[in-house]
Coordinates of C-alpha atoms and ligand atoms in Angstrom, one line a residue:
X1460 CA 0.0 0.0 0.0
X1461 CA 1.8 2.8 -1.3
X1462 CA -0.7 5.7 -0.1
X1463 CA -1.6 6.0 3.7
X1464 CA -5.4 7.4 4.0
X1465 CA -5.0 10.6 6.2
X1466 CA -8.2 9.9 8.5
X1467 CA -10.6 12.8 9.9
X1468 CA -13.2 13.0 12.3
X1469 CA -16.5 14.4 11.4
X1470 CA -18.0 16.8 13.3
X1471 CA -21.0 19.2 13.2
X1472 CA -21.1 18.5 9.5
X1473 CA -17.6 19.2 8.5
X1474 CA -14.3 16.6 7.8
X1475 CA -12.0 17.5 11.2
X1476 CA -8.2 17.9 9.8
X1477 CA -6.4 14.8 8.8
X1478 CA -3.2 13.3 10.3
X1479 CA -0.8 13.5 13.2
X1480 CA -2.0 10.2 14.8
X1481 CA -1.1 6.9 15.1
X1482 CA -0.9 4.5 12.3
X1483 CA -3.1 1.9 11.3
X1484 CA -1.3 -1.3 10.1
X1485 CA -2.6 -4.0 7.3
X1486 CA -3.6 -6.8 9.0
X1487 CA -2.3 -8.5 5.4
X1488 CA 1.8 -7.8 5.2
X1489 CA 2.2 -5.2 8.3
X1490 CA 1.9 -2.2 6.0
X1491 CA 0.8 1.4 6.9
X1492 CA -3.0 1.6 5.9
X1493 CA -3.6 4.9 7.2
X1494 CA -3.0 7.5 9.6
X1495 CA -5.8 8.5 12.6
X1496 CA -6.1 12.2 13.0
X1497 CA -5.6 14.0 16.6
X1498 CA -8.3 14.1 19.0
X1499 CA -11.3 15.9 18.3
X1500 CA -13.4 18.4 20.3
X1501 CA -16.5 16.3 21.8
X1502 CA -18.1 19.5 22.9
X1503 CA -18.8 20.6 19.7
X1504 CA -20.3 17.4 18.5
X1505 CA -22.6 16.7 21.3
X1506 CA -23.9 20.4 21.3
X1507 CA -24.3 19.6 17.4
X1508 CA -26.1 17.1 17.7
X1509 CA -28.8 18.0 20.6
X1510 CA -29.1 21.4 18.7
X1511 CA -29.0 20.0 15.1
X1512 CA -29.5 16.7 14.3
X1513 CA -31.9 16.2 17.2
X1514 CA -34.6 18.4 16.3
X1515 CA -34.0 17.4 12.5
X1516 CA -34.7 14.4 13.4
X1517 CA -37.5 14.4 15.4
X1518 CA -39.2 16.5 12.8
X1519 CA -39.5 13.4 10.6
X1520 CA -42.3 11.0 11.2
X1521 CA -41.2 7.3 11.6
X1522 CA -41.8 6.5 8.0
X1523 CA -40.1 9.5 6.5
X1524 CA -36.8 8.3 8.8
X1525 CA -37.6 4.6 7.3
X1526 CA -37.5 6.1 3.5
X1527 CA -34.2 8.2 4.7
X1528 CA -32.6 4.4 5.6
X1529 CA -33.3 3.2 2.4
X1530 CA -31.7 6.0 0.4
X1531 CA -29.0 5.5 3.1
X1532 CA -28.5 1.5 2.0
X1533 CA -29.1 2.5 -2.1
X1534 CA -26.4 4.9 -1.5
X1535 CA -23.8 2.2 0.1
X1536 CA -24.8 -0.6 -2.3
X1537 CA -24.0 2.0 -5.0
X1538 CA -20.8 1.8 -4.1
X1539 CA -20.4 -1.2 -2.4
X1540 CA -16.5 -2.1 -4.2
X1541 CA -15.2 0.7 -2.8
X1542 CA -15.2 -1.0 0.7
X1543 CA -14.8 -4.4 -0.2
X1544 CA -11.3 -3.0 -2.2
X1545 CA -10.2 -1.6 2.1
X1546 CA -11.9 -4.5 3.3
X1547 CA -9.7 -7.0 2.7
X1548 CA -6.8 -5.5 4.4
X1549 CA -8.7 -5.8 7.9
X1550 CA -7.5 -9.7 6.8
X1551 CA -11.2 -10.1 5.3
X1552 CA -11.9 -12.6 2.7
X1553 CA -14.3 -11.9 0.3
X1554 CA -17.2 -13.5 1.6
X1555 CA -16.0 -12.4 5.4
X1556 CA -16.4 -8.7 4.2
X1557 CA -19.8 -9.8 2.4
X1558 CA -20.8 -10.5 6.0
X1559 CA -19.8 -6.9 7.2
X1560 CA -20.3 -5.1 4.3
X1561 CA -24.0 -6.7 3.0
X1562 CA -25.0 -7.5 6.5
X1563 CA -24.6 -3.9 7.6
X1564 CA -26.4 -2.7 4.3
X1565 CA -28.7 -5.4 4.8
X1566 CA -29.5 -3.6 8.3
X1567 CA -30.5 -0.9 6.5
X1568 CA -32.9 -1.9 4.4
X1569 CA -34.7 -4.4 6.9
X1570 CA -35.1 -1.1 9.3
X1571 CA -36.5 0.8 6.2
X1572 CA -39.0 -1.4 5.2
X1573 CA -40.1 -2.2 8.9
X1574 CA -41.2 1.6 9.3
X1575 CA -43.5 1.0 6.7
X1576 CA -45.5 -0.6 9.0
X1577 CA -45.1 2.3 12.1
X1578 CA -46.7 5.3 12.1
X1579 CA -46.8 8.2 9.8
X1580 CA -46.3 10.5 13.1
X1581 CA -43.8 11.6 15.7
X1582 CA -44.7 9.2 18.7
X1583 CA -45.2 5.3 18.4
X1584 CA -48.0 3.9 20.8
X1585 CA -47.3 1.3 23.0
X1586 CA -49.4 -1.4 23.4
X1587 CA -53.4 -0.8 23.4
X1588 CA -55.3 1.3 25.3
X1589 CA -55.9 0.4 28.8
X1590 CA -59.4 0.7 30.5
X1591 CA -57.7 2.3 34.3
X1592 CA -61.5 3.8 35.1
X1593 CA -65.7 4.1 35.0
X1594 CA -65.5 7.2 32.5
X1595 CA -63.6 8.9 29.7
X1596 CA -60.2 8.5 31.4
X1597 CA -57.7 6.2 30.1
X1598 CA -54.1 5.0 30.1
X1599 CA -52.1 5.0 26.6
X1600 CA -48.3 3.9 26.6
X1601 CA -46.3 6.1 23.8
X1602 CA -42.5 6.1 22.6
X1603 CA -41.0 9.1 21.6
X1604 CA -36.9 9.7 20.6
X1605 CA -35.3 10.7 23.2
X1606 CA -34.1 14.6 23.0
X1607 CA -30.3 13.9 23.9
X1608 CA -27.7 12.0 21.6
X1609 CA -26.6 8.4 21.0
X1610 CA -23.4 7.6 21.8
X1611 CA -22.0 4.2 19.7
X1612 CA -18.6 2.3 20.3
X1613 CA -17.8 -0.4 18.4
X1614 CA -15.5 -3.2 18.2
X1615 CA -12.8 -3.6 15.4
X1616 CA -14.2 -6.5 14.2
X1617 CA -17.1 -5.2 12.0
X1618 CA -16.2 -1.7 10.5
X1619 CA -18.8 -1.7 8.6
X1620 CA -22.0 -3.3 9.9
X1621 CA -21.0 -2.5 13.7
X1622 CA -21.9 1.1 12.3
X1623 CA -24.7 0.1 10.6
X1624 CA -26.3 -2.1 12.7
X1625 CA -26.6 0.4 15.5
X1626 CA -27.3 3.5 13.0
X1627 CA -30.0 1.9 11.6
X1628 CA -32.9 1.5 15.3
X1629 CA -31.0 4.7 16.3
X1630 CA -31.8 7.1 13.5
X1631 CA -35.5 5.3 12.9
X1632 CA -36.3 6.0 16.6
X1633 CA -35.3 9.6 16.1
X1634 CA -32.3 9.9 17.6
X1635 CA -28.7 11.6 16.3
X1636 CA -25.5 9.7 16.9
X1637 CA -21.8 9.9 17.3
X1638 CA -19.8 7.1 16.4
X1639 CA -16.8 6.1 17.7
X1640 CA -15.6 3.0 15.5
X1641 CA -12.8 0.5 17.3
X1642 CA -9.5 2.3 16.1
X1643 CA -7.8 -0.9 13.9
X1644 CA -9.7 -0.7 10.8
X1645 CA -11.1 2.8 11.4
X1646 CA -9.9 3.0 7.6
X1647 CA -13.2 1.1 6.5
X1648 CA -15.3 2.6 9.0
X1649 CA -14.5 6.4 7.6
X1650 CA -14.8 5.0 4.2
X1651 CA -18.6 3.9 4.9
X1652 CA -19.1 6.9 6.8
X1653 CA -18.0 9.0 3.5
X1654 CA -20.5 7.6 1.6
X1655 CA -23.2 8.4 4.2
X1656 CA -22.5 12.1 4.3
X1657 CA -21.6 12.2 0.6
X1658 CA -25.4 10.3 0.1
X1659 CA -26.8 13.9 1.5
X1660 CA -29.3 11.2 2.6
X1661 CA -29.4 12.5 6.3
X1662 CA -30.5 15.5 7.7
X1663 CA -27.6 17.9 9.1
X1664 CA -26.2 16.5 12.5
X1665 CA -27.6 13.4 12.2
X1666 CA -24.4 11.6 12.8
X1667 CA -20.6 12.6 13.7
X1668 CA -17.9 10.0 13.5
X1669 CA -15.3 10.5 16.6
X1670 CA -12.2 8.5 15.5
X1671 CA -10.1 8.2 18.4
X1672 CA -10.4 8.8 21.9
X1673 CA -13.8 9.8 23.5
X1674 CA -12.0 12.4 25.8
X1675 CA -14.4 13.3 28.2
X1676 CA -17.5 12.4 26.1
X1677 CA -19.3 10.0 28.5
X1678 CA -18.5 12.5 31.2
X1679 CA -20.8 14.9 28.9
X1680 CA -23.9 12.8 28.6
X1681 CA -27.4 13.6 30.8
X1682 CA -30.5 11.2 31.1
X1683 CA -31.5 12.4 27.4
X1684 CA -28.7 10.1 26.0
X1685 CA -28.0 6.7 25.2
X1686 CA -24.5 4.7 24.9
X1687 CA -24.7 1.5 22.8
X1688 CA -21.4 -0.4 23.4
X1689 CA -20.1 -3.7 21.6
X1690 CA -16.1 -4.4 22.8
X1691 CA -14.7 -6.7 25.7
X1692 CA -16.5 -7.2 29.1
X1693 CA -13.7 -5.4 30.9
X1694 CA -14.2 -2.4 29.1
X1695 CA -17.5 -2.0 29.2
X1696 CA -17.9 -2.5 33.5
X1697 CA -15.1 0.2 33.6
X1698 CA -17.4 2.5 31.4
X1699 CA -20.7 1.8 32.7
X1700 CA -19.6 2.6 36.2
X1701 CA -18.5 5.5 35.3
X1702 CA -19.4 8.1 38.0
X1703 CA -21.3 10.2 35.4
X1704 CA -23.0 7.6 33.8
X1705 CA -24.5 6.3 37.2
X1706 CA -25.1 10.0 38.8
X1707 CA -27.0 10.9 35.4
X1708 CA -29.3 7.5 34.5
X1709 CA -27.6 7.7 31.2
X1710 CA -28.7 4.6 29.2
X1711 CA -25.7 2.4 29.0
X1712 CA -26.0 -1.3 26.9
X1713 CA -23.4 -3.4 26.2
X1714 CA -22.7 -6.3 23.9
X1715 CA -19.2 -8.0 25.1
X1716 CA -17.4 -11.0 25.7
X1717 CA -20.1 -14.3 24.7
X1718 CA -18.5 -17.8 25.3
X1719 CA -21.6 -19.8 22.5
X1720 CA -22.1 -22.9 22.2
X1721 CA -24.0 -25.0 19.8
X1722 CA -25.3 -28.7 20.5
X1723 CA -25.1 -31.6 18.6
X1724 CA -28.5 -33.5 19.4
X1725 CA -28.4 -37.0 20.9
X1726 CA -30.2 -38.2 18.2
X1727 CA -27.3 -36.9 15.7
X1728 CA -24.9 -40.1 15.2
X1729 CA -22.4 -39.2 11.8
X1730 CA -25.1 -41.7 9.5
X1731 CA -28.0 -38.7 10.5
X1732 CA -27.8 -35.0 8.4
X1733 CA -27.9 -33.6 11.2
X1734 CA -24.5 -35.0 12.1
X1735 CA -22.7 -33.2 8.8
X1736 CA -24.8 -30.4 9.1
X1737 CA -22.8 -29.6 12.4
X1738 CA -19.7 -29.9 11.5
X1739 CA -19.8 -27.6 8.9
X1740 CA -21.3 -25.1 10.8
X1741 CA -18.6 -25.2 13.5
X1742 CA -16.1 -24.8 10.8
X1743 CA -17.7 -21.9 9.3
X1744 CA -18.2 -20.2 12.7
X1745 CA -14.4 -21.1 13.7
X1746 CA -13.1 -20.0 10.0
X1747 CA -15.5 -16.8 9.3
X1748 CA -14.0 -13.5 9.6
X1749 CA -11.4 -15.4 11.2
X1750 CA -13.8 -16.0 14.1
X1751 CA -13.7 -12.6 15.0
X1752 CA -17.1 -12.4 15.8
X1753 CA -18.8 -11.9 18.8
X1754 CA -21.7 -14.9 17.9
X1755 CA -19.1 -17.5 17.2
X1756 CA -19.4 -20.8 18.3
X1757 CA -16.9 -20.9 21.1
X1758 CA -18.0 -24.4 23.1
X1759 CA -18.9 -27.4 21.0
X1760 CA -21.1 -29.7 23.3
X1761 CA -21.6 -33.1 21.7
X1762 CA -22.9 -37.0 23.6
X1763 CA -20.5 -38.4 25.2
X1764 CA -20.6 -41.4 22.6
X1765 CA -19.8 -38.8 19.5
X1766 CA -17.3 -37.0 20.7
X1767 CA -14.5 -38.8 18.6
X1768 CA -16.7 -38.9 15.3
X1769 CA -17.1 -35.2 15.9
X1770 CA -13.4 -34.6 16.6
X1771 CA -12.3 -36.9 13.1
X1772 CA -14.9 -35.0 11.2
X1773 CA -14.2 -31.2 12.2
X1774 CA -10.1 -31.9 12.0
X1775 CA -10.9 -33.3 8.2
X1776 CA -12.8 -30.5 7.6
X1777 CA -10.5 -27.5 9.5
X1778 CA -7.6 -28.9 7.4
X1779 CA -9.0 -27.9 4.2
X1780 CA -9.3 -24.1 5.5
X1781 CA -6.1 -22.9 4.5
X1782 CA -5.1 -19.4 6.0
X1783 CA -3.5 -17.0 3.5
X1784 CA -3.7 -13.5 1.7
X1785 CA -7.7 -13.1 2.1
X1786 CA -7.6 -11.4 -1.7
X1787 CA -6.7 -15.2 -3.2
X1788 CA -9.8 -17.1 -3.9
X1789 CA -8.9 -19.8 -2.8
X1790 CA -8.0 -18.8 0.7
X1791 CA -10.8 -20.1 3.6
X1792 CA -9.4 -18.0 6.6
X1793 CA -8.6 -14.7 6.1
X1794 CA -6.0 -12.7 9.1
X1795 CA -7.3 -11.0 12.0
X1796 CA -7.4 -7.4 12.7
X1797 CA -3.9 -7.1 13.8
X1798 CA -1.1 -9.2 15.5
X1799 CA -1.9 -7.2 18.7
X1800 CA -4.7 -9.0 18.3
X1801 CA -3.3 -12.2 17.6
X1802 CA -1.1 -12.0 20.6
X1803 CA -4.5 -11.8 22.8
X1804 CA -5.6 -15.1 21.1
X1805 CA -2.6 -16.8 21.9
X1806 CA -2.5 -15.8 25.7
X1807 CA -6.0 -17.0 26.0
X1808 CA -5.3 -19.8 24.0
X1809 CA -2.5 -20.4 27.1
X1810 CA -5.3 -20.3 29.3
X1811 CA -7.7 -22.5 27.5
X1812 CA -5.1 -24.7 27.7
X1813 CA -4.5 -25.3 31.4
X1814 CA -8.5 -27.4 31.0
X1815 CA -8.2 -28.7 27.5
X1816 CA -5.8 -30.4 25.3
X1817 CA -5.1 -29.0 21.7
X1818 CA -6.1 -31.3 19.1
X1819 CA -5.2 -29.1 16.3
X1820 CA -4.0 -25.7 15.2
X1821 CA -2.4 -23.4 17.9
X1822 CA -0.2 -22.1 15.5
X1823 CA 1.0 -19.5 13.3
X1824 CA 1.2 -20.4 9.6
X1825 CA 3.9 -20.6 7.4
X1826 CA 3.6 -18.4 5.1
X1827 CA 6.2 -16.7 2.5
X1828 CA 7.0 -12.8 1.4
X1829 CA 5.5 -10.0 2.9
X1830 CA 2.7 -12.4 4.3
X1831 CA 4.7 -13.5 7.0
X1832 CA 4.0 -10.2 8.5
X1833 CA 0.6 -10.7 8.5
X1834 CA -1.7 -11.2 11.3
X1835 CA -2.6 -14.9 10.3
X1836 CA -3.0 -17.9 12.9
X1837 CA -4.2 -21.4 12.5
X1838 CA -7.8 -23.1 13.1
X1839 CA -7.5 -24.4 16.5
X1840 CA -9.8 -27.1 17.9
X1841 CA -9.4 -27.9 21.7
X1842 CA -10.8 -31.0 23.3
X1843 CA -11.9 -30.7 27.3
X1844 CA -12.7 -33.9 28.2
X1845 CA -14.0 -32.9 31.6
X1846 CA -16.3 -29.7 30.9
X1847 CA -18.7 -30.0 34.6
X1848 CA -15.2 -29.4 36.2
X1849 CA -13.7 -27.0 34.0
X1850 CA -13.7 -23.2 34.6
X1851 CA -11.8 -21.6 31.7
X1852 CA -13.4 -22.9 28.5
X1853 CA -16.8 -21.5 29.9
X1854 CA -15.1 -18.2 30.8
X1855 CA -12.1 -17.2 28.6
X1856 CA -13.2 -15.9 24.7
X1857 CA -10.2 -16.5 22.7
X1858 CA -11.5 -13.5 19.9
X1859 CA -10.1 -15.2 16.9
X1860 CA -10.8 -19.2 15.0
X1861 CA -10.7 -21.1 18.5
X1862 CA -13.2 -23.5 19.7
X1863 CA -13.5 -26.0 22.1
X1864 CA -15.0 -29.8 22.3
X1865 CA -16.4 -31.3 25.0
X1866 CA -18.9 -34.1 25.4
X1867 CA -22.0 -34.6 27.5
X1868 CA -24.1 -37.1 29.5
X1869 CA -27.3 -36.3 29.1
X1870 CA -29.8 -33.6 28.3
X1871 CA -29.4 -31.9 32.0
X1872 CA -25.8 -32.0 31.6
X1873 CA -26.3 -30.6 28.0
X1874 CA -28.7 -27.9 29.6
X1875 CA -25.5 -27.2 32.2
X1876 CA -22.7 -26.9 30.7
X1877 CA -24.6 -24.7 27.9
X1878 CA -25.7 -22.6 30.2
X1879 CA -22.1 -22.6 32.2
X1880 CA -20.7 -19.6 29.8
X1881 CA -23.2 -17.0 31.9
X1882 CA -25.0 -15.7 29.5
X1883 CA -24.7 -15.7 25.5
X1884 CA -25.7 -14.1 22.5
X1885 CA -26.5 -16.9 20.5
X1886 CA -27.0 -21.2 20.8
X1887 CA -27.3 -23.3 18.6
X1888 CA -29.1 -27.1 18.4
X1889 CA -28.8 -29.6 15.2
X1890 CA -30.8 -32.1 15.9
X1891 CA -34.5 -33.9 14.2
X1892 CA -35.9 -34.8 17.8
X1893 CA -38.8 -32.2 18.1
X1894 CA -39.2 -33.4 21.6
X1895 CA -35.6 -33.4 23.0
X1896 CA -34.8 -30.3 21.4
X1897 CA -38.2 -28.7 23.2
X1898 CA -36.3 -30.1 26.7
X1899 CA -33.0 -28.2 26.1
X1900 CA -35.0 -25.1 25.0
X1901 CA -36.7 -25.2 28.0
X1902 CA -33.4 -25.7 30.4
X1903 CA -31.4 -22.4 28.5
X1904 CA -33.5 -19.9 26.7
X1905 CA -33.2 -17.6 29.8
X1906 CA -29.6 -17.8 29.4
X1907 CA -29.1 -17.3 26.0
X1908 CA -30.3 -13.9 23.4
X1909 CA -30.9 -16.1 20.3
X1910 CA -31.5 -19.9 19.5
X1911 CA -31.0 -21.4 16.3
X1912 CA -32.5 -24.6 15.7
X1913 CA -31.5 -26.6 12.7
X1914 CA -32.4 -30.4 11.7
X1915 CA -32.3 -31.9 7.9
X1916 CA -35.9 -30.0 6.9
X1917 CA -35.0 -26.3 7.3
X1918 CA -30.6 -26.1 6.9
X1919 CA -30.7 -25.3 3.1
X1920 CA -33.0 -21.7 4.8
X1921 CA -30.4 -21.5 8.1
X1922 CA -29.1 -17.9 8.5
X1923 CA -26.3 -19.5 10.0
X1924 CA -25.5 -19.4 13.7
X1925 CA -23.4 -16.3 13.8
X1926 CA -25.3 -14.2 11.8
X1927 CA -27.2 -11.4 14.0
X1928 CA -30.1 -10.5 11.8
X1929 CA -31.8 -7.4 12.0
X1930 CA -35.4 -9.1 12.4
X1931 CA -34.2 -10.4 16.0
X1932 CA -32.9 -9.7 19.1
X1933 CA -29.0 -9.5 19.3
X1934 CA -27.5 -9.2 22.4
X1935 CA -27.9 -11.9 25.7
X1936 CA -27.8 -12.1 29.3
X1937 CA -25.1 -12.0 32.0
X1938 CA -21.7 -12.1 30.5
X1939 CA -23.0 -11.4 27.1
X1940 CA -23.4 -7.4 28.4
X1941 CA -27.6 -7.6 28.9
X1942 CA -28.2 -5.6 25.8
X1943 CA -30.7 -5.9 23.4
X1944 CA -30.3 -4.5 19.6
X1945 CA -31.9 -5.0 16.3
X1946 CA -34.7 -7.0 16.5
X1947 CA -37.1 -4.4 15.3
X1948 CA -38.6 -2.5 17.5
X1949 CA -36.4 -3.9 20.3
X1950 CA -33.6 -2.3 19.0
X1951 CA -35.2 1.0 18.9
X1952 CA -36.1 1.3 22.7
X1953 CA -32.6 2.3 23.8
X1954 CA -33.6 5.1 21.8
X1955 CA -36.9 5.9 23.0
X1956 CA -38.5 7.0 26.1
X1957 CA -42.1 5.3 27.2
X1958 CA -44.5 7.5 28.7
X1959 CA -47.6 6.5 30.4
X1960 CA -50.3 9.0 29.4
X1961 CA -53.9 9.2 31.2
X1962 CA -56.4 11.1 29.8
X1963 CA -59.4 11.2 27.6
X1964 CA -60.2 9.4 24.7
X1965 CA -59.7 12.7 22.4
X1966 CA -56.6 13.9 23.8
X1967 CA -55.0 10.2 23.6
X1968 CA -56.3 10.8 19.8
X1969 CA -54.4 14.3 19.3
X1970 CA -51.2 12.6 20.9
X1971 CA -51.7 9.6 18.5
X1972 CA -51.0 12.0 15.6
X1973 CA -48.5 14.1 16.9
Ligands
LIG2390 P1 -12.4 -3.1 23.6 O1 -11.0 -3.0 23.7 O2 -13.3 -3.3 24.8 O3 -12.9 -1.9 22.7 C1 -14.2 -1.7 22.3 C2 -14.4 -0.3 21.9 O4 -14.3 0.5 23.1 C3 -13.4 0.3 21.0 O5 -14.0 1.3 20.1 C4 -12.4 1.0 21.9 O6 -11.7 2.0 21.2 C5 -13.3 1.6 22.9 N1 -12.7 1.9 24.2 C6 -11.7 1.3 24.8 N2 -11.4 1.9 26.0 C7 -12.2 3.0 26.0 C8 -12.4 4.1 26.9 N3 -11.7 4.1 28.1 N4 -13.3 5.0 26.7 C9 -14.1 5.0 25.6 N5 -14.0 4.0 24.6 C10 -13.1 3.0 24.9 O7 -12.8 -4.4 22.6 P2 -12.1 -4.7 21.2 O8 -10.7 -5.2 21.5 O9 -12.4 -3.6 20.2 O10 -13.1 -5.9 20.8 C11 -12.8 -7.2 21.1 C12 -13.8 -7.7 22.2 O11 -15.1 -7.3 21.9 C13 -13.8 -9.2 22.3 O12 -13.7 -9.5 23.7 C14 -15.2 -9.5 21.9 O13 -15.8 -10.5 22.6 C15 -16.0 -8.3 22.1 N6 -17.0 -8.1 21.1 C16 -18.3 -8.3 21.4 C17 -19.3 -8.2 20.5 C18 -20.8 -8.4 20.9 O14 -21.6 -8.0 20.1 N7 -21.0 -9.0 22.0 C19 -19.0 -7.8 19.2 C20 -17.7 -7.7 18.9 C21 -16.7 -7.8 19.8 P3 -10.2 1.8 20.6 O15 -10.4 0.8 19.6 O16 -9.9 3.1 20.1 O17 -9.4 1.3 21.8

């Protein structure tokens, strides 16, 4: 890469300058990429946006914002290559940035043509009416945007859709937002955001993209805002406890650290579909944007009496996913974000370790010319043999193409060890035993944000385990952060404030059509 991209912040409608930070590295051959620019002035934004983008906003009904998002998404499909071309020097493969690139377009459009279906006015009701007395006196619950300004930070590991994805509820609901994208990759991030002020598809102060650090931003915020965070469990406590944040009620959610797991039936010995359907789906999730995502399958519970079958059948299939330059086609598992990065896989791989054996993978592939300073590493599989005893494999997230076997009994000890990581984002179940598969349902849902079910009938439809689609929740108890985005409407209520309203029938009537 002969030209380094001189990065800028955007803020209240204008490019901040370019330059004098630090550089961001090809996750390919250990090039510069491009240069981060110095710290911006958070004031500004956040005054630009309660002042600006907020009221421009909130002027829009629901369905105007919904036909905004879809000149949003036409505008980013237009021009689509552009981003695949930076794409692939996060250590993307094609189809990996299809993932980020499409799914975050994708976003876009689901959100558009869902307000089609909300109202043609400024507040949503809630529910129905509620009879609360004899005469003309009722109770109505309504959602309105919130008047203050949403705050995203995202993880390096979608540039593209981890923008999207939370743009998308946020500017439907009504709300402005500054983005803060994780720096490594920030490249792709400004590149999308480009296109989004370049679409003249928003209103003014709709969005600002902080690159960098957030200063004192969070310190900044009142009750009127909202922080949507995706990263690591460790920095999200540290910023939700925040002595602001707690004085001030400021919405906080998270979506961190998730240890999944998906379940190979009892039912599923190799001669049943369900058996092959598995294994390729732990391969994809293990080799897919070089399982840098958070919805990876992390814990691979199988019976007791599979365990080996499994184990032959996912080493057969991991050796055919050859790491290398993520522009070749015929490369399987693309780099991850950075060797910084890759050193944090390796330490928790140490950890892993101390409770499971490696079966295969652990290390860093051989590869020639300026690849070899590349941020590549091998598909590892671990075996723990004892999981009811084991602390680490239900605890430590290894961000990068890591997984770990481990067999069970029965269905409670199925039902235990799934539910043993805390608190996930997604599970998933292969299995054609309608009954069985009811049983483990009922022992986890509460501990996990999404559950993908898939037997012989339905795989050729799957969405795929890892793929957070913006018809359904994403986001999961305990560990997992507690947050809840997309999904709709659910991803819209960080954004928007309920209000119980009592009065009479008329009056409910006027506020209908606000
Ligand atoms: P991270 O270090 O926690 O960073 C996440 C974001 O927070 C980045 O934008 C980072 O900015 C920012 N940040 C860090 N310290 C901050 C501070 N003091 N004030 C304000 N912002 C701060 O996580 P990461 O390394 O980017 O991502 C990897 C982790 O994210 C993994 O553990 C993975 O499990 C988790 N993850 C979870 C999900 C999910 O949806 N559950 C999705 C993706 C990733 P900088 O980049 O500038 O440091």
């Amino acid at each position: 890469m002969t030209n380094v991209i001189a990065l800028s912040s955007y803020s209240a409608d204008r490019w901040l300058p370019s330059g004098a930070g630090a550089d961001l590295i090809s996750a390919i051959d250990g090039s510069v990429v491009a240069r981060m620019p110095g710290n911006a002035e958070v004031g500004e934004m956040l005054d630009h946006a309660r002042k600006v983008g907020g009221p421009a906003l909130r002027a829009m009904t629901f369905q105007q914002r919904g036909k905004m998002l879809r000149a949003l998404a036409d505008a980013l499909g237009a021009r689509k290559e552009e981003l695949y071309a930076l794409s692939s020097l996060t250590g993307a493969t094609r189809s990996d940035s299809a993932f980020d690139i499409e799914g975050g377009i994708g976003a876009l459009f689901v959100y558009s043509a869902k307000a089609k279906a909300m109202p043609d006015a400024r507040v949503m009701l809630d529910g129905g009416r509620e009879t609360i007395s004899k005469g003309d006196f009722l109770g109505q619950h309504i959602l309105a945007p919130m008047t203050g300004v949403a705050v995203h930070i995202n993880a390096y590991n979608f540039p593209v859709w981890g923008m999207l994805e939370k743009l998308a509820p946020t500017l439907l609901a009504g709300m402005p937002a500054i983005v803060k994208p994780g720096t490594v990759g920030a490249y792709l991030t400004e590149a999308a955001f480009r296109i989004i002020v370049e679409s003249g598809a928003l209103p003014p102060g709709a969005v600002q993209l902080l690159l960098g650090s957030t200063g004192d931003l969070l310190d900044q915020l009142d009750g009127q805002d909202s922080v949507a965070f995706t990263g690591s469990a460790e920095t999200a406590g540290r910023l939700k406890a925040g002595a602001n944040i707690v004085r001030n009620t400021v919405r906080f959610a998270a979506e961190q650290d998730s240890l999944n797991a998906s379940i190979l039936g009892q039912d599923a010995t190799p001669d049943a579909p369900e058996f092959d359907l598995f294994v390729k789906e732990v391969v994809r999730e293990m080799t897919q944007k070089a399982g840098q995502k958070c919805t990876a399958i992390r814990r691979i519970l199988v019976p007791v009496s599979q365990i080996d079958a499994v184990q032959d059948a996912l080493v057969a299939r991991l050796g055919k996913m050859t790491a290398g330059d993520p522009r070749a086609e015929t490369t399987r598992l693309g780099a991850l974000a950075g060797t910084g990065q890759r050193d944090d896989v390796i330490a928790n791989l140490a950890a892993l370790r101390a409770e499971a054996e490696l079966v295969t993978g652990g290390t860093i592939p051989d590869l020639d010319g300026e690849l070899e300073n590349g941020a590549f590493f091998n598909a590892t599989l671990l075996r723990c043999d004892r999981p009811s005893e084991a602390e680490a494999v239900h605890a430590v997230e290894a961000f990068g193409p890591v997984s770990t076997i481990m067999p069970y009994g029965d269905a409670d000890e199925a039902i235990a060890l799934a539910n043993a990581g805390k608190g996930s984002l997604a599970l998933s179940i292969f299995s054609h035993d309608t009954s069985a598969i009811a049983g483990l349902v009922g022992g986890i849902s509460t501990f996990h944000g999404r559950i993908m079910i898939v037997g012989r009938d339905n795989a050729e439809f799957s969405s795929g385990h890892g793929a957070a689609l913006p018809h359904l929740q994403h986001g999961g108890p305990g560990r997992a952060g507690g947050g809840a985005e997309l999904g709709g409407t659910i991803g819209m209520m960080p954004y928007l404030q309920r209000s119980a309203i009592q009065a009479s029938a008329a009056v409910l009537e006027a506020i209908a059509s606000l």
